């Protein structure tokens, strides 16, 4: 099959390498295609422009992996809504035999659940503009593809960590990490498992569901993760947050924050306090290389893998 990666940063590139290793042709759209490895056919493209390159006629799957240029409402809308709309325009105008379009989303669409469990049946209730705009993009995907014969798939990822994504490790090493006073569950996924999930959902023989949660097997208290990292690094456990302090705890990995406080500009953090279930994607036969933060962070500390430019 031919796979088009619309947005080919670290995650998209890792997915592209895995598609190529499985024998598929991979075309990657990004502003700086010269940075892509040779196994991905790089094409210069700005997803914010309505003038996108031609979609290869043989394309059967499209992966939309977009990132905002900055943590502002305007940047999120330009990336997730306008960018996705431009890609869908190009796909629908191409006449290519596209069978699936997978949109990389975020568990930010759920907001905060007070530590309760969520899954694909849970009604999204975004707590801030990031989740609200990403949710709008999800709805755009389904509405635009309705009746076209193309299957839309949404993969809502938790906080991505992995090679080069070491915020929590850096905070523990630097002595700035703080264990929250209140219970705060976080959900994360290693970059490699996120990429593998993209490949799995695009290539599985059965028709995928409309939405999947991409999180590892174990929602974890942020404090437990910080204490684990300190032990692995041979450092003292981080200090506990003083009772009543608001939102001072450390953030999570790139993708969806593991913090439960406020991000820049007063935006509620994308992670919230919830426990996300990965039962649906596991029921398709998908297996995690890093089933919990322990295996994943040990790999990061061991220097396994590289972050793609």
Short mmCIF file of C-alpha atoms in Angstrom, two decimals:
data_model
loop_
_atom_site.label_atom_id
_atom_site.label_comp_id
_atom_site.label_asym_id
_atom_site.label_seq_id
_atom_site.Cartn_x
_atom_site.Cartn_y
_atom_site.Cartn_z
CA UNK A 1 0.00 0.00 0.00
CA UNK A 2 0.98 3.66 -0.31
CA UNK A 3 0.72 5.71 2.86
CA UNK A 4 0.63 9.52 2.95
CA UNK A 5 1.84 11.12 6.16
CA UNK A 6 0.38 14.63 6.37
CA UNK A 7 2.60 16.04 9.07
CA UNK A 8 5.85 14.21 9.52
CA UNK A 9 7.54 15.32 12.74
CA UNK A 10 8.99 12.96 15.33
CA UNK A 11 5.90 10.78 15.67
CA UNK A 12 5.01 10.81 11.98
CA UNK A 13 8.58 9.97 10.99
CA UNK A 14 8.72 7.03 13.40
CA UNK A 15 5.42 5.75 12.01
CA UNK A 16 6.75 6.23 8.48
CA UNK A 17 9.85 4.19 9.22
CA UNK A 18 7.66 1.39 10.52
CA UNK A 19 5.38 1.50 7.46
CA UNK A 20 8.45 1.36 5.22
CA UNK A 21 9.95 -1.53 7.19
CA UNK A 22 6.72 -3.45 6.56
CA UNK A 23 7.19 -2.98 2.81
CA UNK A 24 4.86 -0.05 2.16
CA UNK A 25 5.58 3.05 0.10
CA UNK A 26 5.59 6.10 2.35
CA UNK A 27 5.19 9.74 1.28
CA UNK A 28 5.77 12.42 3.92
CA UNK A 29 4.48 15.99 3.75
CA UNK A 30 6.32 18.54 5.88
CA UNK A 31 7.84 22.00 5.56
CA UNK A 32 11.40 20.65 5.66
CA UNK A 33 11.31 17.32 3.79
CA UNK A 34 15.10 17.20 3.51
CA UNK A 35 15.18 16.15 7.18
CA UNK A 36 13.30 12.91 6.49
CA UNK A 37 15.10 9.56 6.25
CA UNK A 38 15.60 8.10 2.79
CA UNK A 39 12.89 5.47 3.18
CA UNK A 40 10.25 8.23 3.34
CA UNK A 41 9.61 10.19 0.12
CA UNK A 42 9.69 13.73 1.43
CA UNK A 43 7.54 16.40 -0.22
CA UNK A 44 7.56 20.07 0.78
CA UNK A 45 4.15 21.04 2.12
CA UNK A 46 2.63 23.59 4.48
CA UNK A 47 -0.57 22.08 5.84
CA UNK A 48 -1.78 25.56 6.67
CA UNK A 49 -1.99 26.33 2.97
CA UNK A 50 -4.87 25.43 0.70
CA UNK A 51 -2.29 24.75 -2.03
CA UNK A 52 -1.04 21.30 -1.07
CA UNK A 53 0.93 18.88 -3.29
CA UNK A 54 -0.97 16.24 -5.29
CA UNK A 55 -2.01 13.18 -3.30
CA UNK A 56 -0.32 10.16 -4.93
CA UNK A 57 -2.88 8.24 -6.98
CA UNK A 58 -1.98 4.94 -5.31
CA UNK A 59 -2.57 6.27 -1.77
CA UNK A 60 -4.73 3.95 0.32
CA UNK A 61 -4.14 5.37 3.81
CA UNK A 62 -3.58 8.91 5.06
CA UNK A 63 -2.22 9.75 8.51
CA UNK A 64 -2.77 13.31 9.74
CA UNK A 65 -0.28 14.03 12.53
CA UNK A 66 -0.37 17.77 13.12
CA UNK A 67 1.29 19.87 15.82
CA UNK A 68 0.52 23.49 16.67
CA UNK A 69 3.37 25.97 16.27
CA UNK A 70 2.66 27.51 19.69
CA UNK A 71 0.36 26.89 22.70
CA UNK A 72 -2.20 29.50 21.66
CA UNK A 73 -5.80 29.19 20.57
CA UNK A 74 -5.00 30.71 17.18
CA UNK A 75 -2.14 28.28 16.55
CA UNK A 76 -4.26 25.30 17.56
CA UNK A 77 -7.08 26.29 15.23
CA UNK A 78 -4.69 26.92 12.34
CA UNK A 79 -3.07 23.52 12.81
CA UNK A 80 -5.83 21.15 13.84
CA UNK A 81 -8.92 22.57 12.14
CA UNK A 82 -7.58 24.49 9.16
CA UNK A 83 -4.72 22.06 8.54
CA UNK A 84 -6.96 19.01 8.67
CA UNK A 85 -9.52 20.71 6.43
CA UNK A 86 -6.83 21.43 3.84
CA UNK A 87 -5.64 17.83 3.88
CA UNK A 88 -9.18 16.51 3.49
CA UNK A 89 -9.76 18.91 0.59
CA UNK A 90 -6.67 17.49 -1.13
CA UNK A 91 -7.66 13.89 -0.46
CA UNK A 92 -11.24 14.27 -1.68
CA UNK A 93 -10.18 16.18 -4.78
CA UNK A 94 -7.46 13.68 -5.71
CA UNK A 95 -9.57 10.74 -6.81
CA UNK A 96 -7.07 8.44 -5.08
CA UNK A 97 -8.40 5.16 -3.74
CA UNK A 98 -7.98 6.18 -0.10
CA UNK A 99 -9.59 3.70 2.27
CA UNK A 100 -8.69 5.17 5.68
CA UNK A 101 -7.78 8.56 7.12
CA UNK A 102 -6.33 8.42 10.62
CA UNK A 103 -6.26 11.63 12.65
CA UNK A 104 -3.86 11.79 15.59
CA UNK A 105 -5.87 13.36 18.40
CA UNK A 106 -5.46 13.71 22.16
CA UNK A 107 -7.08 12.61 25.40
CA UNK A 108 -7.31 16.36 26.08
CA UNK A 109 -10.79 16.16 24.54
CA UNK A 110 -12.01 14.56 27.79
CA UNK A 111 -10.90 17.27 30.20
CA UNK A 112 -10.82 16.28 33.86
CA UNK A 113 -12.65 13.22 35.22
CA UNK A 114 -11.83 13.57 38.90
CA UNK A 115 -9.66 10.46 38.81
CA UNK A 116 -12.39 8.32 37.27
CA UNK A 117 -12.09 5.91 34.36
CA UNK A 118 -12.76 6.95 30.77
CA UNK A 119 -12.88 5.07 27.48
CA UNK A 120 -14.10 5.59 23.91
CA UNK A 121 -17.73 5.67 25.10
CA UNK A 122 -17.10 8.55 27.48
CA UNK A 123 -18.58 11.85 26.30
CA UNK A 124 -15.78 14.35 25.59
CA UNK A 125 -15.91 17.43 27.82
CA UNK A 126 -12.83 19.55 27.01
CA UNK A 127 -11.62 21.76 29.80
CA UNK A 128 -9.88 24.36 27.63
CA UNK A 129 -9.27 25.56 24.10
CA UNK A 130 -6.78 22.82 23.21
CA UNK A 131 -9.21 19.99 23.84
CA UNK A 132 -12.13 21.93 22.41
CA UNK A 133 -10.34 22.68 19.13
CA UNK A 134 -9.00 19.14 18.77
CA UNK A 135 -12.52 17.83 19.39
CA UNK A 136 -13.79 20.18 16.67
CA UNK A 137 -11.21 18.67 14.31
CA UNK A 138 -12.41 15.16 15.14
CA UNK A 139 -15.97 16.12 14.27
CA UNK A 140 -14.75 17.74 11.05
CA UNK A 141 -13.01 14.50 10.06
CA UNK A 142 -16.16 12.42 10.50
CA UNK A 143 -18.50 14.90 8.85
CA UNK A 144 -16.29 15.46 5.81
CA UNK A 145 -15.76 11.74 5.19
CA UNK A 146 -19.36 10.66 5.78
CA UNK A 147 -20.69 8.95 2.65
CA UNK A 148 -17.34 8.99 0.82
CA UNK A 149 -16.43 5.34 1.40
CA UNK A 150 -13.34 6.44 3.34
CA UNK A 151 -13.13 5.20 6.94
CA UNK A 152 -12.24 7.95 9.46
CA UNK A 153 -10.20 6.82 12.47
CA UNK A 154 -9.37 8.98 15.49
CA UNK A 155 -6.47 7.96 17.74
CA UNK A 156 -6.59 9.91 21.01
CA UNK A 157 -3.10 9.77 22.48
CA UNK A 158 -2.16 10.37 26.09
CA UNK A 159 1.04 12.18 27.04
CA UNK A 160 3.77 11.14 24.63
CA UNK A 161 7.22 10.52 26.07
CA UNK A 162 10.31 8.81 24.67
CA UNK A 163 13.64 9.76 23.09
CA UNK A 164 14.21 13.48 23.52
CA UNK A 165 10.95 13.92 25.45
CA UNK A 166 12.41 14.03 28.94
CA UNK A 167 10.63 16.84 30.78
CA UNK A 168 9.86 14.81 33.90
CA UNK A 169 13.35 13.31 33.95
CA UNK A 170 14.86 16.79 33.64
CA UNK A 171 12.68 18.11 36.44
CA UNK A 172 13.67 15.26 38.76
CA UNK A 173 17.34 15.75 37.93
CA UNK A 174 17.07 19.49 38.37
CA UNK A 175 15.26 19.27 41.69
CA UNK A 176 12.20 21.16 40.44
CA UNK A 177 9.77 18.22 40.37
CA UNK A 178 6.99 18.36 42.96
CA UNK A 179 4.75 15.50 44.08
CA UNK A 180 1.12 16.71 44.07
CA UNK A 181 -0.60 16.91 47.44
CA UNK A 182 -3.82 15.55 45.95
CA UNK A 183 -4.29 12.36 43.96
CA UNK A 184 -3.57 13.03 40.26
CA UNK A 185 -3.78 10.22 37.73
CA UNK A 186 -1.88 10.60 34.47
CA UNK A 187 -1.97 8.68 31.19
CA UNK A 188 0.93 8.34 28.80
CA UNK A 189 2.27 6.40 25.84
CA UNK A 190 5.81 5.86 24.60
CA UNK A 191 6.50 7.44 21.22
CA UNK A 192 7.32 4.04 19.71
CA UNK A 193 4.02 2.51 20.86
CA UNK A 194 2.13 5.53 19.51
CA UNK A 195 3.80 5.03 16.11
CA UNK A 196 3.14 1.30 16.18
CA UNK A 197 -0.54 1.95 16.98
CA UNK A 198 -0.82 4.23 13.93
CA UNK A 199 0.60 1.50 11.68
CA UNK A 200 -1.62 -1.14 13.27
CA UNK A 201 -4.85 0.82 12.78
CA UNK A 202 -3.99 1.68 9.17
CA UNK A 203 -3.11 -1.89 8.18
CA UNK A 204 -5.39 -4.14 10.26
CA UNK A 205 -7.59 -6.42 8.18
CA UNK A 206 -10.87 -5.60 9.90
CA UNK A 207 -12.47 -2.17 9.59
CA UNK A 208 -11.33 -0.08 12.57
CA UNK A 209 -13.68 1.63 14.99
CA UNK A 210 -14.23 5.38 14.81
CA UNK A 211 -12.18 6.19 17.92
CA UNK A 212 -9.39 4.54 19.92
CA UNK A 213 -7.54 5.63 23.05
CA UNK A 214 -3.77 5.41 22.71
CA UNK A 215 -2.50 5.03 26.27
CA UNK A 216 -0.45 2.34 27.97
CA UNK A 217 -1.80 -0.31 30.31
CA UNK A 218 -1.36 1.57 33.57
CA UNK A 219 -2.73 5.00 34.44
CA UNK A 220 -0.33 6.24 37.09
CA UNK A 221 -0.30 8.73 39.92
CA UNK A 222 2.07 11.54 38.94
CA UNK A 223 3.75 11.21 42.32
CA UNK A 224 4.46 7.52 41.71
CA UNK A 225 6.09 8.33 38.36
CA UNK A 226 8.28 11.03 39.90
CA UNK A 227 9.35 8.77 42.77
CA UNK A 228 10.15 5.98 40.30
CA UNK A 229 12.32 8.28 38.20
CA UNK A 230 14.15 9.55 41.27
CA UNK A 231 14.89 5.98 42.36
CA UNK A 232 16.13 5.03 38.87
CA UNK A 233 18.39 8.09 38.86
CA UNK A 234 19.65 7.42 42.37
CA UNK A 235 18.28 10.72 43.61
CA UNK A 236 16.14 11.65 46.63
CA UNK A 237 12.40 11.58 46.08
CA UNK A 238 10.97 14.97 45.03
CA UNK A 239 9.41 17.16 47.68
CA UNK A 240 5.68 16.98 48.25
CA UNK A 241 3.48 19.89 47.28
CA UNK A 242 2.24 21.90 50.22
CA UNK A 243 -1.44 21.30 50.96
CA UNK A 244 -3.59 23.87 49.18
CA UNK A 245 -1.01 24.83 46.57
CA UNK A 246 -2.76 25.08 43.23
CA UNK A 247 -1.44 23.52 40.08
CA UNK A 248 2.25 23.65 41.03
CA UNK A 249 3.07 20.06 40.15
CA UNK A 250 5.25 18.99 37.29
CA UNK A 251 3.89 18.62 33.77
CA UNK A 252 3.93 15.44 31.72
CA UNK A 253 5.31 14.53 28.33
CA UNK A 254 4.76 16.17 25.00
CA UNK A 255 1.32 15.57 23.57
CA UNK A 256 -0.98 15.79 26.58
CA UNK A 257 0.27 17.20 29.83
CA UNK A 258 0.26 15.00 32.90
CA UNK A 259 -0.26 18.01 35.10
CA UNK A 260 -3.60 18.88 36.61
CA UNK A 261 -3.01 22.61 36.97
CA UNK A 262 -2.93 25.50 34.55
CA UNK A 263 -0.77 25.83 31.47
CA UNK A 264 0.45 29.06 29.93
CA UNK A 265 -2.24 31.68 29.45
CA UNK A 266 -4.57 30.07 32.00
CA UNK A 267 -5.37 27.13 29.74
CA UNK A 268 -6.34 24.08 31.86
CA UNK A 269 -3.70 21.40 31.45
CA UNK A 270 -4.49 18.84 28.77
CA UNK A 271 -4.10 15.80 30.96
CA UNK A 272 -6.49 16.48 33.80
CA UNK A 273 -7.05 13.82 36.46
CA UNK A 274 -8.41 10.66 34.86
CA UNK A 275 -7.67 7.01 34.18
CA UNK A 276 -7.91 6.10 30.50
CA UNK A 277 -8.58 2.53 29.36
CA UNK A 278 -6.80 1.03 26.36
CA UNK A 279 -9.04 -2.03 26.25
CA UNK A 280 -10.45 -1.31 22.80
CA UNK A 281 -7.15 -1.07 20.94
CA UNK A 282 -5.80 -4.10 22.81
CA UNK A 283 -8.90 -6.06 21.73
CA UNK A 284 -7.74 -5.64 18.11
CA UNK A 285 -4.57 -7.60 18.87
CA UNK A 286 -2.31 -4.62 19.42
CA UNK A 287 0.44 -5.24 21.97
CA UNK A 288 2.46 -2.56 23.75
CA UNK A 289 6.24 -2.70 23.71
CA UNK A 290 6.19 -0.50 26.81
CA UNK A 291 3.09 -1.52 28.80
CA UNK A 292 3.75 0.95 31.62
CA UNK A 293 5.84 4.01 32.40
CA UNK A 294 8.43 1.79 34.11
CA UNK A 295 9.54 -0.07 30.99
CA UNK A 296 9.27 3.05 28.88
CA UNK A 297 11.25 5.38 31.10
CA UNK A 298 13.92 2.73 31.67
CA UNK A 299 14.38 2.61 27.90
CA UNK A 300 14.64 6.41 27.76
CA UNK A 301 17.20 6.45 30.59
CA UNK A 302 19.17 3.74 28.77
CA UNK A 303 19.36 5.96 25.68
CA UNK A 304 17.31 3.61 23.49
CA UNK A 305 15.98 5.29 20.35
CA UNK A 306 16.42 8.74 18.85
CA UNK A 307 14.11 11.70 18.40
CA UNK A 308 13.59 12.54 14.74
CA UNK A 309 14.26 16.14 13.67
#
